CSV table of C-alpha atoms and ligand atoms in Angstrom, one decimal:
chain,number,residue,atom,x,y,z
A,1,MET,CA,-123.7,98.7,46.1
A,2,GLN,CA,-123.3,94.9,46.1
A,3,GLN,CA,-119.8,93.9,46.8
A,4,LEU,CA,-118.3,91.7,44.0
A,5,ASP,CA,-116.4,89.1,46.0
A,6,ARG,CA,-117.2,86.0,44.1
A,7,VAL,CA,-114.8,86.6,41.2
A,8,GLY,CA,-114.2,84.4,38.1
A,9,VAL,CA,-111.3,84.8,35.6
A,10,VAL,CA,-111.1,83.1,32.2
A,11,GLY,CA,-107.6,82.4,31.2
A,12,CYS,CA,-104.6,82.0,33.5
A,13,GLY,CA,-101.8,83.4,31.2
A,14,LEU,CA,-99.7,86.5,32.1
A,15,MET,CA,-102.8,88.7,32.6
A,16,GLY,CA,-105.3,86.2,33.9
A,17,ALA,CA,-102.9,85.0,36.6
A,18,GLY,CA,-102.1,88.5,37.6
A,19,ILE,CA,-105.8,89.5,37.8
A,20,ALA,CA,-106.6,86.3,39.9
A,21,GLU,CA,-103.7,87.1,42.2
A,22,VAL,CA,-104.7,90.7,42.9
A,23,ALA,CA,-108.4,89.7,43.4
A,24,ALA,CA,-107.4,87.0,45.9
A,25,ARG,CA,-104.9,89.3,47.6
A,26,ALA,CA,-107.8,91.7,48.1
A,27,GLY,CA,-109.8,88.8,49.8
A,28,ALA,CA,-112.0,87.6,47.0
A,29,GLU,CA,-112.6,83.9,46.3
A,30,VAL,CA,-111.4,83.4,42.8
A,31,VAL,CA,-112.3,80.7,40.3
A,32,VAL,CA,-110.1,80.6,37.3
A,33,VAL,CA,-110.9,78.6,34.1
A,34,GLU,CA,-108.2,77.4,31.7
A,35,ALA,CA,-108.5,75.4,28.5
A,36,ASP,CA,-107.4,72.1,30.0
A,37,GLU,CA,-105.7,70.5,33.0
A,38,ALA,CA,-102.2,71.1,31.7
A,39,ALA,CA,-102.9,74.8,31.1
A,40,ALA,CA,-104.6,75.0,34.6
A,41,LYS,CA,-101.5,73.6,36.2
A,42,ALA,CA,-99.2,76.0,34.3
A,43,GLY,CA,-101.5,78.9,35.3
A,44,ARG,CA,-101.4,77.9,39.0
A,45,ALA,CA,-97.6,77.7,38.8
A,46,ARG,CA,-97.6,81.2,37.3
A,47,VAL,CA,-99.5,82.6,40.3
A,48,GLU,CA,-97.2,80.7,42.7
A,49,ARG,CA,-94.1,82.2,41.0
A,50,SER,CA,-95.5,85.8,41.3
A,51,LEU,CA,-96.5,85.3,44.9
A,52,ALA,CA,-93.0,84.0,45.6
A,53,THR,CA,-91.6,87.2,44.0
A,54,ALA,CA,-93.9,89.3,46.2
A,55,VAL,CA,-92.6,87.4,49.3
A,56,ALA,CA,-89.0,87.7,48.2
A,57,ARG,CA,-89.5,91.5,47.8
A,58,LYS,CA,-91.2,91.7,51.2
A,59,LYS,CA,-94.5,92.8,49.8
A,60,LEU,CA,-96.3,89.8,51.3
A,61,ALA,CA,-95.7,87.5,54.3
A,62,ASP,CA,-95.2,83.8,53.6
A,63,ASP,CA,-98.4,82.8,55.4
A,64,GLU,CA,-100.4,85.5,53.5
A,65,ALA,CA,-99.1,84.1,50.2
A,66,THR,CA,-100.4,80.6,51.2
A,67,ALA,CA,-103.7,82.1,52.2
A,68,VAL,CA,-104.0,83.9,48.8
A,69,LEU,CA,-103.2,80.7,46.9
A,70,GLY,CA,-105.9,79.0,49.0
A,71,ARG,CA,-108.5,81.5,47.6
A,72,ILE,CA,-107.6,80.7,44.0
A,73,GLN,CA,-109.1,77.6,42.3
A,74,VAL,CA,-107.8,76.9,38.8
A,75,GLY,CA,-109.5,74.2,36.6
A,76,PRO,CA,-110.7,73.5,33.1
A,77,ASP,CA,-114.5,73.5,33.9
A,78,MET,CA,-116.3,76.6,32.6
A,79,ASP,CA,-119.4,75.6,34.6
A,80,ALA,CA,-117.5,76.4,37.8
A,81,LEU,CA,-118.2,80.1,36.9
A,82,ALA,CA,-122.0,79.6,37.4
A,83,ASP,CA,-122.2,81.4,40.7
A,84,ARG,CA,-119.8,84.3,40.0
A,85,GLN,CA,-120.8,87.9,40.5
A,86,LEU,CA,-118.0,89.2,38.3
A,87,VAL,CA,-116.1,87.4,35.6
A,88,VAL,CA,-113.0,88.9,33.9
A,89,GLU,CA,-112.1,87.4,30.6
A,90,ALA,CA,-108.4,87.2,29.9
A,91,VAL,CA,-108.0,84.8,27.0
A,92,PRO,CA,-105.6,85.4,24.1
A,93,GLU,CA,-106.1,88.6,22.2
A,94,VAL,CA,-107.9,87.0,19.3
A,95,GLU,CA,-111.3,88.3,18.5
A,96,THR,CA,-112.9,84.9,17.6
A,97,ILE,CA,-111.6,83.3,20.9
A,98,LYS,CA,-112.9,86.2,22.9
A,99,VAL,CA,-116.3,86.3,21.2
A,100,GLU,CA,-116.7,82.5,21.8
A,101,THR,CA,-115.7,83.0,25.5
A,102,PHE,CA,-118.4,85.6,25.9
A,103,ARG,CA,-121.0,83.4,24.2
A,104,ARG,CA,-120.1,80.6,26.7
A,105,LEU,CA,-120.1,83.0,29.7
A,106,ASP,CA,-123.6,84.2,28.8
A,107,ASP,CA,-124.8,80.5,28.9
A,108,VAL,CA,-122.9,79.6,32.1
A,109,VAL,CA,-123.1,82.5,34.5
A,110,ASP,CA,-126.4,82.3,36.4
A,111,ALA,CA,-126.7,85.6,38.3
A,112,PRO,CA,-128.9,87.8,36.1
A,113,ASP,CA,-126.9,90.9,37.2
A,114,ALA,CA,-123.4,89.5,37.0
A,115,VAL,CA,-120.8,91.8,35.5
A,116,LEU,CA,-119.0,90.3,32.5
A,117,ALA,CA,-115.7,92.1,32.0
A,118,SER,CA,-113.0,91.8,29.4
A,119,ASN,CA,-109.4,92.5,29.9
A,120,THR,CA,-109.0,92.9,26.1
A,121,SER,CA,-106.1,95.2,25.2
A,122,SER,CA,-107.7,96.5,22.1
A,123,ILE,CA,-110.8,94.8,20.8
A,124,PRO,CA,-113.9,97.0,20.9
A,125,ILE,CA,-116.1,95.9,23.9
A,126,MET,CA,-119.2,96.1,21.7
A,127,LYS,CA,-118.0,93.1,19.6
A,128,LEU,CA,-117.9,91.0,22.8
A,129,ALA,CA,-121.1,92.4,24.3
A,130,MET,CA,-123.1,91.5,21.2
A,131,ALA,CA,-122.0,87.8,21.7
A,132,THR,CA,-124.2,87.8,24.8
A,133,ARG,CA,-127.9,88.4,25.5
A,134,ARG,CA,-127.0,90.9,28.2
A,135,PRO,CA,-124.8,93.6,26.5
A,136,GLU,CA,-125.7,96.1,29.2
A,137,GLN,CA,-123.7,93.9,31.6
A,138,VAL,CA,-120.5,93.8,29.5
A,139,VAL,CA,-117.7,96.2,30.2
A,140,GLY,CA,-113.9,96.5,29.7
A,141,LEU,CA,-111.6,96.3,32.7
A,142,HIS,CA,-108.1,96.5,31.2
A,143,PHE,CA,-105.2,95.8,33.5
A,144,PHE,CA,-101.5,96.3,33.0
A,145,ASN,CA,-98.6,93.9,33.2
A,146,PRO,CA,-97.3,93.1,35.8
A,147,VAL,CA,-100.8,93.3,37.3
A,148,PRO,CA,-99.7,93.1,41.0
A,149,VAL,CA,-97.3,96.0,40.4
A,150,LEU,CA,-99.0,98.5,38.0
A,151,PRO,CA,-101.8,100.5,39.6
A,152,LEU,CA,-103.9,101.3,36.6
A,153,VAL,CA,-107.1,99.9,35.2
A,154,GLU,CA,-108.9,101.3,32.1
A,155,LEU,CA,-112.7,101.1,32.4
A,156,VAL,CA,-114.2,100.9,29.0
A,157,THR,CA,-117.9,101.3,28.5
A,158,SER,CA,-119.6,100.4,25.2
A,159,LEU,CA,-122.7,102.3,23.8
A,160,LEU,CA,-124.8,99.6,25.6
A,161,THR,CA,-123.0,99.2,28.9
A,162,GLY,CA,-125.4,100.0,31.8
A,163,ASP,CA,-124.5,102.7,34.3
A,164,GLU,CA,-124.9,100.2,37.2
A,165,THR,CA,-122.5,97.7,35.5
A,166,ALA,CA,-119.9,100.5,35.0
A,167,ARG,CA,-120.3,101.6,38.7
A,168,ARG,CA,-119.9,98.1,40.0
A,169,ALA,CA,-116.9,97.3,37.8
A,170,GLU,CA,-115.3,100.6,38.8
A,171,GLY,CA,-116.0,100.0,42.5
A,172,PHE,CA,-114.4,96.6,42.2
A,173,ALA,CA,-111.2,98.1,40.7
A,174,THR,CA,-110.9,101.0,43.1
A,175,ASP,CA,-112.5,99.9,46.4
A,176,VAL,CA,-111.6,96.2,46.3
A,177,LEU,CA,-108.3,96.1,44.3
A,178,ASP,CA,-107.2,99.6,45.2
A,179,LYS,CA,-106.4,100.4,41.5
A,180,ARG,CA,-106.5,103.8,39.8
A,181,VAL,CA,-109.3,103.9,37.2
A,182,ILE,CA,-109.3,105.9,34.0
A,183,ARG,CA,-112.3,105.8,31.7
A,184,SER,CA,-112.2,105.4,27.9
A,185,GLN,CA,-114.7,105.3,25.2
A,186,ASP,CA,-115.0,102.1,23.3
A,187,ARG,CA,-112.4,102.6,20.6
A,188,ALA,CA,-109.7,100.0,19.7
A,189,GLY,CA,-106.7,100.3,22.0
A,190,PHE,CA,-108.6,102.6,24.4
A,191,ILE,CA,-106.2,105.2,25.9
A,192,VAL,CA,-103.0,103.5,26.8
A,193,ASN,CA,-102.5,101.1,23.9
A,194,ALA,CA,-103.6,103.7,21.3
A,195,LEU,CA,-100.5,105.7,22.5
A,196,LEU,CA,-98.2,102.9,23.5
A,197,ILE,CA,-98.4,100.6,20.5
A,198,PRO,CA,-97.3,103.1,17.8
A,199,TYR,CA,-94.3,103.9,20.0
A,200,LEU,CA,-93.3,100.2,20.3
A,201,LEU,CA,-93.8,99.8,16.5
A,202,SER,CA,-91.6,102.8,15.8
A,203,ALA,CA,-88.9,101.3,17.9
A,204,ILE,CA,-89.1,98.0,16.0
A,205,ARG,CA,-89.0,99.9,12.7
A,206,MET,CA,-86.0,101.9,13.9
A,207,MET,CA,-84.1,98.7,14.8
A,208,GLU,CA,-85.3,96.9,11.6
A,209,SER,CA,-84.0,99.7,9.4
A,210,GLY,CA,-80.5,99.4,11.0
A,211,PHE,CA,-80.8,102.9,12.5
A,212,ALA,CA,-79.7,101.7,15.9
A,213,THR,CA,-79.3,98.6,18.0
A,214,ALA,CA,-81.9,97.2,20.3
A,215,GLU,CA,-79.7,98.0,23.3
A,216,ASP,CA,-79.1,101.6,22.2
A,217,ILE,CA,-82.8,102.2,21.5
A,218,ASP,CA,-83.8,100.9,24.9
A,219,THR,CA,-81.0,102.7,26.7
A,220,GLY,CA,-82.1,105.9,25.0
A,221,MET,CA,-85.5,105.7,26.5
A,222,VAL,CA,-84.5,104.5,29.9
A,223,GLN,CA,-81.6,106.9,30.4
A,224,GLY,CA,-82.9,109.7,28.3
A,225,CYS,CA,-86.6,109.7,29.3
A,226,ALA,CA,-86.6,107.9,32.6
A,227,HIS,CA,-88.9,105.1,31.4
A,228,PRO,CA,-88.6,102.0,33.6
A,229,MET,CA,-87.7,99.9,30.5
A,230,GLY,CA,-87.1,100.5,26.9
A,231,PRO,CA,-89.6,99.8,24.1
A,232,LEU,CA,-88.1,96.6,22.8
A,233,ALA,CA,-87.7,95.1,26.3
A,234,LEU,CA,-91.3,96.2,27.0
A,235,ALA,CA,-92.6,94.5,23.8
A,236,ASP,CA,-90.8,91.4,25.0
A,237,LEU,CA,-92.6,91.7,28.4
A,238,ILE,CA,-96.0,92.2,26.8
A,239,GLY,CA,-95.4,89.4,24.3
A,240,LEU,CA,-94.8,90.0,20.6
A,241,ASP,CA,-97.9,88.0,19.7
A,242,THR,CA,-100.0,90.3,21.9
A,243,THR,CA,-98.2,93.4,20.6
A,244,MET,CA,-99.0,92.4,17.1
A,245,ALA,CA,-102.6,91.5,17.8
A,246,VAL,CA,-103.1,94.9,19.4
A,247,ALA,CA,-101.5,96.6,16.4
A,248,GLU,CA,-103.8,94.7,14.1
A,249,SER,CA,-107.0,95.7,16.0
A,250,LEU,CA,-105.8,99.4,15.9
A,251,TYR,CA,-105.1,99.1,12.2
A,252,GLU,CA,-108.4,97.6,11.5
A,253,GLU,CA,-110.2,100.3,13.4
A,254,PHE,CA,-108.3,103.4,12.2
A,255,LYS,CA,-106.5,102.3,9.0
A,256,GLU,CA,-103.5,104.5,9.9
A,257,PRO,CA,-100.0,103.4,8.8
A,258,LEU,CA,-98.6,104.1,12.3
A,259,TYR,CA,-100.5,101.1,13.6
A,260,ALA,CA,-99.3,98.7,10.8
A,261,ALA,CA,-97.1,95.9,12.2
A,262,PRO,CA,-93.6,96.1,10.7
A,263,PRO,CA,-92.5,92.9,8.8
A,264,LEU,CA,-89.8,92.1,11.5
A,265,LEU,CA,-92.6,91.8,14.2
A,266,SER,CA,-94.6,89.5,12.0
A,267,ARG,CA,-91.6,87.3,11.2
A,268,MET,CA,-90.7,87.1,14.9
A,269,VAL,CA,-94.2,86.0,15.8
A,270,ASP,CA,-94.2,83.5,13.0
A,271,ALA,CA,-90.9,82.1,14.4
A,272,GLY,CA,-92.3,81.8,17.9
A,273,LEU,CA,-89.9,84.4,19.2
A,274,LEU,CA,-92.6,85.9,21.4
A,275,GLY,CA,-90.5,87.6,24.1
A,276,ARG,CA,-89.9,86.7,27.7
A,277,LYS,CA,-92.5,84.0,27.9
A,278,ALA,CA,-90.9,82.2,25.0
A,279,GLY,CA,-87.3,82.7,26.3
A,280,ARG,CA,-86.4,84.8,23.3
A,281,GLY,CA,-87.7,87.9,21.6
A,282,PHE,CA,-85.6,91.1,21.0
A,283,TYR,CA,-83.5,89.7,23.9
A,284,ASP,CA,-82.5,86.3,25.2
A,285,TYR,CA,-83.9,85.3,28.6
A,286,ALA,CA,-82.2,82.5,30.5
A,287,ARG,CA,-84.7,79.9,31.5
B,301,3HC,N1,-95.8,91.5,43.6
B,301,3HC,C1,-95.7,92.6,44.3
B,301,3HC,N2,-94.7,93.6,44.0
B,301,3HC,C2,-93.8,93.3,43.1
B,301,3HC,C3,-93.8,92.1,42.4
B,301,3HC,C4,-94.9,91.2,42.6
B,301,3HC,N3,-95.0,90.0,42.0
B,301,3HC,N4,-92.8,92.2,41.5
B,301,3HC,C5,-92.2,93.3,41.6
B,301,3HC,N5,-92.8,94.0,42.6
B,301,3HC,C6,-92.4,95.4,43.1
B,301,3HC,C7,-91.0,95.5,43.6
B,301,3HC,O1,-91.0,95.1,45.0
B,301,3HC,C8,-90.8,97.0,43.4
B,301,3HC,O2,-91.5,97.7,44.5
B,301,3HC,P1,-90.9,99.0,45.2
B,301,3HC,O3,-90.7,100.0,44.1
B,301,3HC,O4,-91.9,99.4,46.2
B,301,3HC,O5,-89.6,98.5,45.7
B,301,3HC,C9,-91.5,97.3,42.2
B,301,3HC,O6,-92.5,96.3,42.0
B,301,3HC,C10,-90.6,97.4,40.9
B,301,3HC,O7,-89.8,96.3,41.0
B,301,3HC,P2,-88.3,96.4,40.6
B,301,3HC,O8,-87.8,97.8,40.8
B,301,3HC,O9,-87.5,95.4,41.3
B,301,3HC,O10,-88.2,96.2,39.1
B,301,3HC,P3,-88.3,94.8,38.3
B,301,3HC,O11,-87.2,94.9,37.4
B,301,3HC,O12,-88.4,93.6,39.0
B,301,3HC,O13,-89.7,95.0,37.5
B,301,3HC,C11,-91.1,96.3,36.2
B,301,3HC,C12,-89.8,96.0,36.6
B,301,3HC,C13,-92.1,96.4,37.3
B,301,3HC,C14,-91.6,95.3,35.1
B,301,3HC,C15,-90.8,97.7,35.6
B,301,3HC,O14,-89.7,97.6,34.8
B,301,3HC,C16,-92.0,98.3,34.9
B,301,3HC,O15,-92.9,98.8,35.5
B,301,3HC,N6,-91.9,98.3,33.5
B,301,3HC,C17,-92.9,98.8,32.6
B,301,3HC,C18,-94.0,97.8,32.5
B,301,3HC,C19,-95.1,98.4,31.6
B,301,3HC,O16,-95.0,99.4,31.0
B,301,3HC,N7,-96.2,97.6,31.6
B,301,3HC,C20,-97.3,98.0,30.8
B,301,3HC,C21,-97.4,97.1,29.6
B,301,3HC,S1,-98.7,97.5,28.6
B,301,3HC,C22,-99.9,96.5,29.1
B,301,3HC,O17,-99.8,95.6,30.0
B,301,3HC,C23,-101.2,96.6,28.4
B,301,3HC,C24,-101.4,95.4,27.5
B,301,3HC,O18,-102.7,95.5,27.1
B,301,3HC,C25,-100.5,95.3,26.3
């Protein structure tokens, strides 16, 4: 099986930066594309901060962190992805933006057998595959935040994903990145978010109704169920905009009330209170 060591990533936000980091830590040369120079600079800084954390926690030596950074190139030019064997899309969780990204990737990526993967949290892979002329090469590779810490990747195959594409994508996640892969059919939310998002929305409804405080809800799940963090802190970590976008995809797919975003979540997103990345969500984060 051909090794996928020329990797591209589209988007250098929370997830794209993490994916670029783990690929470069595994030895791949990674080209990351962002919307413009300012976003590219912010994305590179995000990778640098995460590598600094890894060094501070003694997961990585200083010189290794420098070498990892040297394998990551971040810029605004989509054409830089032309020679990639694998591209992972990690742009915002908005269907129109993702569809347009796949349309562009189809034009730009030269290798006829390149794997075009999406890190979408919830959008059916088929919707992205059909934006290309090579739907058999489109697959879901869904990572979890923080990507350098969490070992899981969901592999999502659409009705049209080729077996070879799925094998190569899985091999990349397991053999190159040393991640644990679980397989899901192409249904909105896949396995993890189909279970996680209703839980987060229930916690928001519980707080919104005055039933309990944010702190008590989170403490309940941390101390009572040994979760690493409570649901409201986790929603802040994921980003409330992403949490809402995933809820909307799930609701659109299944039309079940448990996936409907509560009004408080919508208002917080409208207000820009998006969680950790915005400095404020259910909690305040010192800058
Ligand atoms: N690089 C390498 N290792 C790192 C690191 C980094 N940048 N940052 C932290 N670590 C390591 C630490 O060294 C520690 O390792 P150890 O257990 O071997 O000592 C481990 O990660 C955990 O770190 P800490 O115990 O210090 O805890 P923190 O408070 O710093 O981090 C957390 C906590 C990892 C975020 C933990 O609370 C957690 O796992 N929370 C749950 C996160 C979660 O559920 N994510 C999934 C979100 S859903 C998603 O992403 C899907 C999307 O589609 C919505």
